[in-house]
mmCIF file of C-alpha atoms in Angstrom:
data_model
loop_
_atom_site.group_PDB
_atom_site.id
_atom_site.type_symbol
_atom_site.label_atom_id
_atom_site.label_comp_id
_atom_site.label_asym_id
_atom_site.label_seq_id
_atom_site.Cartn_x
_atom_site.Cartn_y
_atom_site.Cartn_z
ATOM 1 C CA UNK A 479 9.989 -16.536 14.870
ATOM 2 C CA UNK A 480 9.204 -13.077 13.731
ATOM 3 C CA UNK A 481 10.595 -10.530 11.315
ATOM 4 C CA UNK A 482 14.615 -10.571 10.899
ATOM 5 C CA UNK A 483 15.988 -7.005 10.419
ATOM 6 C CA UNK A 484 19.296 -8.706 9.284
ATOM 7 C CA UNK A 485 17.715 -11.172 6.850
ATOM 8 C CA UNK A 486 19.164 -9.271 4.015
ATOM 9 C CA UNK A 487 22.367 -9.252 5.509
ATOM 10 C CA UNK A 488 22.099 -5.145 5.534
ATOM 11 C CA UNK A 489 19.743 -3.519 7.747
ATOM 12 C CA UNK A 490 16.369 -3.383 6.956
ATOM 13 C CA UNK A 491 13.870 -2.891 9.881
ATOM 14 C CA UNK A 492 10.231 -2.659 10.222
ATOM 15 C CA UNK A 493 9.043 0.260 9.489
ATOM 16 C CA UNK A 494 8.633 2.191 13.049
ATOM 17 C CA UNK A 495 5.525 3.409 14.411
ATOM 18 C CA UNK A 496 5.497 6.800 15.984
ATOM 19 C CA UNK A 497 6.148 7.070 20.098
ATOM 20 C CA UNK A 498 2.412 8.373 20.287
ATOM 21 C CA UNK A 499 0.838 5.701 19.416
ATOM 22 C CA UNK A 500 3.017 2.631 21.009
ATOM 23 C CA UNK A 501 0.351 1.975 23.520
ATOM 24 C CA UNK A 502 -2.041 1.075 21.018
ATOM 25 C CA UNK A 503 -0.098 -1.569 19.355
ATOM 26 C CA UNK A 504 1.194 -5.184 20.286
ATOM 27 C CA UNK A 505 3.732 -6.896 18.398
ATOM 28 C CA UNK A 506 2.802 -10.345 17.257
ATOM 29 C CA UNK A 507 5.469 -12.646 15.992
ATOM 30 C CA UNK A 508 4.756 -15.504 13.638
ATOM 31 C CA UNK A 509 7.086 -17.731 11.696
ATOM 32 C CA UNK A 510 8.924 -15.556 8.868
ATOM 33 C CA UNK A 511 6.521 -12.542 9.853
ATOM 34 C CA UNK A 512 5.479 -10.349 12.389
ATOM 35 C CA UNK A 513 2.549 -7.899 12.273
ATOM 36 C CA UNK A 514 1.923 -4.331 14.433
ATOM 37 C CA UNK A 515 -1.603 -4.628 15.434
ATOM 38 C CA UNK A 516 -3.054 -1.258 15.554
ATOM 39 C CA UNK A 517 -5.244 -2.224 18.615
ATOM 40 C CA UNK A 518 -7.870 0.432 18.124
ATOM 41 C CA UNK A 519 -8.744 -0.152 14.615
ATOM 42 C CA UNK A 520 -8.502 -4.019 15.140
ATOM 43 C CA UNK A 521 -6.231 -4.039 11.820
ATOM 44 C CA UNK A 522 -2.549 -3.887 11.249
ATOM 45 C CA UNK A 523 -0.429 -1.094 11.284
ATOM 46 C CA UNK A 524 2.623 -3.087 10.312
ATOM 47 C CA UNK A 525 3.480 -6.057 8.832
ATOM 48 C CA UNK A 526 6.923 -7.790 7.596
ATOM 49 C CA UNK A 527 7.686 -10.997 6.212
ATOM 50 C CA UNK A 528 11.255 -12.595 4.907
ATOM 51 C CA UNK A 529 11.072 -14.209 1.977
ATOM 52 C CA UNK A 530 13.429 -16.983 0.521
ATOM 53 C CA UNK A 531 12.827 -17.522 -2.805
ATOM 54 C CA UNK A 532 15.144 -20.000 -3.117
ATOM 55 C CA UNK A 533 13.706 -22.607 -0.589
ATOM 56 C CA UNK A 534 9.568 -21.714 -1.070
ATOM 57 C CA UNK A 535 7.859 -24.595 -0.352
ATOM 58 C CA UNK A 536 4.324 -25.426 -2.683
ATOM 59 C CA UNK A 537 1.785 -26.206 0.140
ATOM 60 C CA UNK A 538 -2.452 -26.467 -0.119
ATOM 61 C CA UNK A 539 -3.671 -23.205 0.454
ATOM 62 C CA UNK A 540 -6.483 -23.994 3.173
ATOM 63 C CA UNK A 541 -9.165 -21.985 4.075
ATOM 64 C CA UNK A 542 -8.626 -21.686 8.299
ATOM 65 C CA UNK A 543 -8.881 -18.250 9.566
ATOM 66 C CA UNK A 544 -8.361 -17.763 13.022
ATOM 67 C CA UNK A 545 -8.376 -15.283 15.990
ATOM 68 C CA UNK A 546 -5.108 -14.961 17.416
ATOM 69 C CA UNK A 547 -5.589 -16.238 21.247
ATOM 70 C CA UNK A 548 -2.715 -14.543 22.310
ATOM 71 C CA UNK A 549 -4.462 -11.066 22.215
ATOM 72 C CA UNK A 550 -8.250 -10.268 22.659
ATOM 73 C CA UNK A 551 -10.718 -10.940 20.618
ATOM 74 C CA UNK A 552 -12.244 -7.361 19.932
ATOM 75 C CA UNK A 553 -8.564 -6.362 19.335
ATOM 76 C CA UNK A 554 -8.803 -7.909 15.979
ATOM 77 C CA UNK A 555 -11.127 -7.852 12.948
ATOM 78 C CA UNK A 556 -12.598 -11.504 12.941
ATOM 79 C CA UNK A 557 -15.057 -13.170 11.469
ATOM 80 C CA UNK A 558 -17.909 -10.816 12.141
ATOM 81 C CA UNK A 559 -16.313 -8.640 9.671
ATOM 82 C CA UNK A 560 -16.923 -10.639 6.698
ATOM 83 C CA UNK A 561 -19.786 -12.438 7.388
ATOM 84 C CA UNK A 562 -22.508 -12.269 4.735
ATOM 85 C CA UNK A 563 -21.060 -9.804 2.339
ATOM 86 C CA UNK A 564 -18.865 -9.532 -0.416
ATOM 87 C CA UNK A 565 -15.787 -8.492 1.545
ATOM 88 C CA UNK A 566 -12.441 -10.154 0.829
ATOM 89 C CA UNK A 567 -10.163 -11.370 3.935
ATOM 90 C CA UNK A 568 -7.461 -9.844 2.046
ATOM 91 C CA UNK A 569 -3.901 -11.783 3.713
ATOM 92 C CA UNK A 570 -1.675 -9.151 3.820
ATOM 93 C CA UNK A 571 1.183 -11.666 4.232
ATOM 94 C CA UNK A 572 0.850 -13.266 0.983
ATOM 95 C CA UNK A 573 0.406 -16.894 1.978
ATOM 96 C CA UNK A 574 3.254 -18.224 0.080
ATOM 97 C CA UNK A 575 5.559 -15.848 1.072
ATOM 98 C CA UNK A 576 6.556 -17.042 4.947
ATOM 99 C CA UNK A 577 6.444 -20.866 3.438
ATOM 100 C CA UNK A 578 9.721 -21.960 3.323
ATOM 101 C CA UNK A 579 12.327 -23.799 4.660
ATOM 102 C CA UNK A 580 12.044 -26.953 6.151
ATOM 103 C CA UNK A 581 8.627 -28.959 5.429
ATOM 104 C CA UNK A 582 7.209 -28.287 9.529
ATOM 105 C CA UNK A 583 8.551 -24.831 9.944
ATOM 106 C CA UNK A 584 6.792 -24.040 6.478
ATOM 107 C CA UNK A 585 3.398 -25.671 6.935
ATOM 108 C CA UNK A 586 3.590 -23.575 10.582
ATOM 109 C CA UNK A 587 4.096 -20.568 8.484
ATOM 110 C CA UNK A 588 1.434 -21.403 6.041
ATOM 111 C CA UNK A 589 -1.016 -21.969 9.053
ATOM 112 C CA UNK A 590 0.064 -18.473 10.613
ATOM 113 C CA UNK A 591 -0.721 -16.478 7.586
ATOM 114 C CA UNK A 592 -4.236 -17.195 8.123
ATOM 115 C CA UNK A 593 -4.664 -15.401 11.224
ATOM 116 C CA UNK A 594 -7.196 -11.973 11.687
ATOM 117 C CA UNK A 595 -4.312 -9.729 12.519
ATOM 118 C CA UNK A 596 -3.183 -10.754 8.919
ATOM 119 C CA UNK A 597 -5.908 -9.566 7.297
ATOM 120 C CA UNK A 598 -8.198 -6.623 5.996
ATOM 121 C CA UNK A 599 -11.353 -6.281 4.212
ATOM 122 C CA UNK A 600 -10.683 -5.828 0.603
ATOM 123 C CA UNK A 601 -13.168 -5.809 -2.355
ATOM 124 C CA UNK A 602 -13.798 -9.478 -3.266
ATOM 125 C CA UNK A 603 -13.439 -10.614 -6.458
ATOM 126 C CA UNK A 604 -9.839 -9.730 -8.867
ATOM 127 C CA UNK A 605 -9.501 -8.230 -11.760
ATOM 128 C CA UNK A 606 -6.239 -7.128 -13.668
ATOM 129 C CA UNK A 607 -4.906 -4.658 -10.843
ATOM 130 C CA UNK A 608 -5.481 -6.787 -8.289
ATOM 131 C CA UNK A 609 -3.435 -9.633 -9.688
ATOM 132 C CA UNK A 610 -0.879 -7.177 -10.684
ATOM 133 C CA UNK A 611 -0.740 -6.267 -6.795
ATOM 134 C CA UNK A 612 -0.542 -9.985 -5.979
ATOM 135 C CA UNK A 613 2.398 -10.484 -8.470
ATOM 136 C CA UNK A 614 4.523 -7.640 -7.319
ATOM 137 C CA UNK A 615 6.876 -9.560 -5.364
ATOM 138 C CA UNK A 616 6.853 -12.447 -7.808
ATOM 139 C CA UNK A 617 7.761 -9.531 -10.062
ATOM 140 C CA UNK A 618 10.722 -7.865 -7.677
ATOM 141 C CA UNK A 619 12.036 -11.819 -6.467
ATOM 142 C CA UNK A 620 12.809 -12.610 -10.509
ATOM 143 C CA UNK A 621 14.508 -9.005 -10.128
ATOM 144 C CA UNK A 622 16.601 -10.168 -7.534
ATOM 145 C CA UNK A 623 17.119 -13.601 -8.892
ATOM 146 C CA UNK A 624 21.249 -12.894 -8.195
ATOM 147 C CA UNK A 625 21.116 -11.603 -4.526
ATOM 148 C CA UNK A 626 19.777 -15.302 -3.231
ATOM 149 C CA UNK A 627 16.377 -14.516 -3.951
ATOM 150 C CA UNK A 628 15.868 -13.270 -0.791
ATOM 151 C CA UNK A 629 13.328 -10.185 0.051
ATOM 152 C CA UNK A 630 12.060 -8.357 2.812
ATOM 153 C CA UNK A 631 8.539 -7.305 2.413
ATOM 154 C CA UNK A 632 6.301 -4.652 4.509
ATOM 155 C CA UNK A 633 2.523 -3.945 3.765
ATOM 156 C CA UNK A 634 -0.156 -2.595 5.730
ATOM 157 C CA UNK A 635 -3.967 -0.462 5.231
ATOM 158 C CA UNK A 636 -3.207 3.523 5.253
ATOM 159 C CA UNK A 637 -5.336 3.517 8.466
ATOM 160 C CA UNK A 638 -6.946 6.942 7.619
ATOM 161 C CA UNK A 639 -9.193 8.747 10.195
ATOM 162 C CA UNK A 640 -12.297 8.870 7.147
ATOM 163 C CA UNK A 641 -11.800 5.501 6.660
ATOM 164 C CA UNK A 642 -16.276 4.295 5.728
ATOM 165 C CA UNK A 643 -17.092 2.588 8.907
ATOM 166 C CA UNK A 644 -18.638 -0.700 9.397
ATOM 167 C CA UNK A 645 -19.466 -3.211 11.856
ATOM 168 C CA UNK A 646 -17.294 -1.778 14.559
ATOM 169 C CA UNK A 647 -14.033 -1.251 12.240
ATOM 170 C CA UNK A 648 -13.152 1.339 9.504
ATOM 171 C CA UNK A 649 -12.574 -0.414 6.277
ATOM 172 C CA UNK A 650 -9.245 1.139 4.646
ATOM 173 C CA UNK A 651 -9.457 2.153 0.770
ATOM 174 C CA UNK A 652 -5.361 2.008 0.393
ATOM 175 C CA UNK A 653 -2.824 -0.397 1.511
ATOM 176 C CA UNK A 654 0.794 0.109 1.192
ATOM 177 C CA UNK A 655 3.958 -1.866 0.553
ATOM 178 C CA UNK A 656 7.530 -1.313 0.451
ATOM 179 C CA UNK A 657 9.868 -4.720 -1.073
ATOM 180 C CA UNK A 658 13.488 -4.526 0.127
ATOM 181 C CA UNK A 659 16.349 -6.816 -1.976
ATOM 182 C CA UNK A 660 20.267 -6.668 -1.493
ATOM 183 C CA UNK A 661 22.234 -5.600 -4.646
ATOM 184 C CA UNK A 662 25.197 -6.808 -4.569
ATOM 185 C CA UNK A 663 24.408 -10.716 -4.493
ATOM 186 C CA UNK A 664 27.111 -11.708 -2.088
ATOM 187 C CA UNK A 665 25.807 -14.873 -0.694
ATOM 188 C CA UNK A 666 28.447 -15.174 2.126
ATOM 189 C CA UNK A 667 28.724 -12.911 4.410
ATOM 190 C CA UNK A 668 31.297 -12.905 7.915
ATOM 191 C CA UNK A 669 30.688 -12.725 11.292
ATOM 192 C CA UNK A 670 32.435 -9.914 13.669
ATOM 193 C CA UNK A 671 33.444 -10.879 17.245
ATOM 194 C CA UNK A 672 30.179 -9.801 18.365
ATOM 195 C CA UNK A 673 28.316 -11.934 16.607
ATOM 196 C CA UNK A 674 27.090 -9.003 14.578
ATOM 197 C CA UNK A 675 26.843 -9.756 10.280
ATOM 198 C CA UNK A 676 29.499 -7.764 8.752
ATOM 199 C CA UNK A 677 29.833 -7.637 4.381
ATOM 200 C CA UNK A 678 29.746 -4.713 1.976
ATOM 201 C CA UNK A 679 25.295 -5.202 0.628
ATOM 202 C CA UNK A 680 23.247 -2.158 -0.250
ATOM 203 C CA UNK A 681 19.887 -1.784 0.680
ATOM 204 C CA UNK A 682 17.790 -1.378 -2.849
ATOM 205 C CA UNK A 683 13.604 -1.001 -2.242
ATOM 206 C CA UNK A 684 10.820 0.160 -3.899
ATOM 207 C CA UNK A 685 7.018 1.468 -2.727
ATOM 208 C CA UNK A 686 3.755 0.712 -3.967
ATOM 209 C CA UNK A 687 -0.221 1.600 -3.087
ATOM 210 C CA UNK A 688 -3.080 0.130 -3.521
ATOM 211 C CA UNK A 689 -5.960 2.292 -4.052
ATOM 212 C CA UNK A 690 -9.933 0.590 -3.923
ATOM 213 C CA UNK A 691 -11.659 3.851 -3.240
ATOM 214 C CA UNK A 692 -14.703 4.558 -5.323
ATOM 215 C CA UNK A 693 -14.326 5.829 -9.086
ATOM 216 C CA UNK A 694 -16.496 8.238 -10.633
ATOM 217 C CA UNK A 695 -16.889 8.484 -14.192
ATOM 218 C CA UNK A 696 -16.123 11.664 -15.884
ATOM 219 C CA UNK A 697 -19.753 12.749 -15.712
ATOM 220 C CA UNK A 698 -20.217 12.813 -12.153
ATOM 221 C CA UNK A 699 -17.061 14.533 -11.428
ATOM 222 C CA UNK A 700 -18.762 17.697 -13.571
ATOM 223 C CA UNK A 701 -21.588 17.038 -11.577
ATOM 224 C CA UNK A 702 -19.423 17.248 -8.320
ATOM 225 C CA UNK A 703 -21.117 13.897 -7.303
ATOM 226 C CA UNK A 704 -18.951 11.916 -4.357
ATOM 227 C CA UNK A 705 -19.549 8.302 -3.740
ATOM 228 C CA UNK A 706 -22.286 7.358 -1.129
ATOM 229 C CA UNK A 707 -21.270 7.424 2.786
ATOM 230 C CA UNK A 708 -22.086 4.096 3.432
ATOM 231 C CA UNK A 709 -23.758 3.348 7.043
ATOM 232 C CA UNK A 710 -22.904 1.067 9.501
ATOM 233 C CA UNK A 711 -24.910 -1.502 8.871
ATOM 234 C CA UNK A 712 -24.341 -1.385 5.239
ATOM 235 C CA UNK A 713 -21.214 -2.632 3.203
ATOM 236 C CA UNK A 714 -18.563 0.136 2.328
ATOM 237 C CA UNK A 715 -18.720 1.173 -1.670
ATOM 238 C CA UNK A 716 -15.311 0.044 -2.809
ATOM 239 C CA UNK A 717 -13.480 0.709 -6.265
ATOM 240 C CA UNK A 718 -11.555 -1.311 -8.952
ATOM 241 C CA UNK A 719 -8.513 -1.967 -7.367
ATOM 242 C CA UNK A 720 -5.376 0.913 -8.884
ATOM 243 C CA UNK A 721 -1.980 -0.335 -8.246
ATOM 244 C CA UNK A 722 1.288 2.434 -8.317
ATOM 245 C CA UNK A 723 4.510 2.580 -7.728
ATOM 246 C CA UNK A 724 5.388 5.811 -5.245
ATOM 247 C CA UNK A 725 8.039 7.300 -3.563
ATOM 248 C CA UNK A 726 8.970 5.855 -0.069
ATOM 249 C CA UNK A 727 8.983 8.906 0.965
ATOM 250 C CA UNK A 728 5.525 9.518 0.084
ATOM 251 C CA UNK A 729 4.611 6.058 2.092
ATOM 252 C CA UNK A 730 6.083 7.657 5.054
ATOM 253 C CA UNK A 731 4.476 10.879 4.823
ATOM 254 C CA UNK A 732 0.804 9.123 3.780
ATOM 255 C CA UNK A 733 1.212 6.801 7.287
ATOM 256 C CA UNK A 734 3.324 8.407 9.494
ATOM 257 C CA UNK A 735 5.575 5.336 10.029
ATOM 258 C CA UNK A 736 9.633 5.724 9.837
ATOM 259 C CA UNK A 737 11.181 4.306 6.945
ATOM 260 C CA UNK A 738 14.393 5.585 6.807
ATOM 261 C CA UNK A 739 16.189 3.310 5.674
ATOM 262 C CA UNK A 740 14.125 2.413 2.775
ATOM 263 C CA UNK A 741 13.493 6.068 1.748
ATOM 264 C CA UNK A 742 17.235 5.817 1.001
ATOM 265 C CA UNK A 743 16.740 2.864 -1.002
ATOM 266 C CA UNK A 744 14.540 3.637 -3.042
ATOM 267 C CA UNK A 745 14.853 2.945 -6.434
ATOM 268 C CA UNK A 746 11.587 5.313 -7.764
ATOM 269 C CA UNK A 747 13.816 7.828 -10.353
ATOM 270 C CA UNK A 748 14.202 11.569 -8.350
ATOM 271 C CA UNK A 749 13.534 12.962 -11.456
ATOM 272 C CA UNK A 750 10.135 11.688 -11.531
ATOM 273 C CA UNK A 751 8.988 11.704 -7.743
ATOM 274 C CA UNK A 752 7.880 15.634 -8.567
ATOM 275 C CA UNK A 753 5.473 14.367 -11.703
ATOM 276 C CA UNK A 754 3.370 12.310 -8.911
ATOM 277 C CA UNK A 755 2.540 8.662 -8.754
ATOM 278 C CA UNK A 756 3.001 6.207 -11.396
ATOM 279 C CA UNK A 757 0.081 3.956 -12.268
ATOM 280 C CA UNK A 758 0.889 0.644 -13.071
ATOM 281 C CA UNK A 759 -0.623 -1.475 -15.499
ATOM 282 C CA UNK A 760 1.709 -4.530 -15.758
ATOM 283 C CA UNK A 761 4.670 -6.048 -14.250
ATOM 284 C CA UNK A 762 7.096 -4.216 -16.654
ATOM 285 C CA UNK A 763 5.971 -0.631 -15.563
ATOM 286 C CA UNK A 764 7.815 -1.527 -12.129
ATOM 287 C CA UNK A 765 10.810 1.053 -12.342
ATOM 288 C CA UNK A 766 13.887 -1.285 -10.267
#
């Protein structure tokens, strides 16, 4: 159940949220994933999944969301949320990514991913960005095709204070997501006397955003136009979804979450972290 650290066979942790705000979160293991739930904005702060490319498993999507029964009900963003509009429950767990192993364990996991702490509202609809966000790990797993296919994979909402509100929640306009691979594609590794996994990996990982704010055209930024505040009662105005790769470093900075470890990883070129973010408009613009 839950999130391994040690899946890799180096250390690679969810990302930690800051002392502050532990009280406001629960931990909520699932099979192959676990997800922070940021209690007071009813989404997730966290959430990490293993992935085993080798052993996926193809199962019917389904359509079963869920409340999570293990926490309260107006702890999480259910049902209420998307009733009636054009909002997306966007998984943030791909589904296919926790399905694996053997055929129980992976329908469980398929079943899991459909639960309201794994989602967020997210503009319905795709269009080329949006698949390209989809594919991303697709993208890294052929990457890591040597190193057992095996990834570790965090994504979350930047939960940001002017988040538009509606219906009792703050619908985010960014998500972020860091993928984590070994590099050296040892597929054995020992075990010390304390049980604890012992080989020679590196950590190798790389960041990404997802940006569906508004876009203006050229002609209202001269004007110094700014999208509409939606109300409460009316559905947030959200943007063509953007898709970059950043600096981990940024993605700690942007959501106040330690990510050491990956900020060491990462593969996003020094020289280019000072020229800002880099937009991607296909698979091959991923810098590994």
């Amino acid at each position: 159940m839950g999130f391994d650290a040690r899946f890799l066979g180096v250390e690679a942790a969810l990302p930690r949220v800051p002392e502050s705000e532990a009280d406001a979160t629960v931990e909520l293991d699932y099979v192959h994933f676990t997800v922070l739930l940021d209690t007071a904005r009813r989404l997730a702060r966290v959430t990490g999944v293993n992935v085993d490319g080798a052993s996926l498993i193809d199962l019917a999507r389904g359509d079963d969301w869920q409340l999570d029964d293990r926490v309260p009900a107006d702890w999480q963003a259910g049902p209420e949320v998307y009733a009636a509009n054009d909002l997306d429950r966007g998984h943030l767990v791909r589904r296919r990514d926790p399905v694996w192993g053997a055929r129980p364990v992976a329908t469980r996991a398929n079943a899991d991913t459909f639960r309201y702490p794994n989602a967020a509202p997210q503009a319905s609809g795709f269009n080329q960005s949006k698949e390209l966000w989809l594919g991303l790990e697709d993208h890294v797993l052929a990457f890591a095709e040597v190193n057992d296919l095996k990834l570790s994979v965090c994504t979350a909402p930047v939960l940001e204070p002017g988040d538009p509100a509606y219906r009792g929640i703050r619908v985010p306009l960014r998500f972020w997501k860091v993928v984590a691979w070994r590099t050296d594609g040892a597929a054995d590794v020992d075990r010390s006397d304390d049980g604890a996994t012992v080989d020679g990996g590196a950590l190798a990982a790389a960041g990404f955003v997802l940006d569906q704010a508004p876009v203006l055209d050229e002609g209202e930024l001269e004007r110094g136009a700014r999208p509409v505040e939606p109300g409460v009662a009316g559905v947030p105005q959200l943007g063509p979804f953007r898709t970059f790769q950043v600096p981990i470093a940024d993605l700690a900075a942007l959501t106040g979450l330690g990510m050491d470890e990956y900020v060491a990883a990462d593969r996003f070129p020094p020289t280019l972290a000072a020229t800002g973010w880099r937009r991607l408009d296909e698979p091959g613009d991923v810098m590994l």
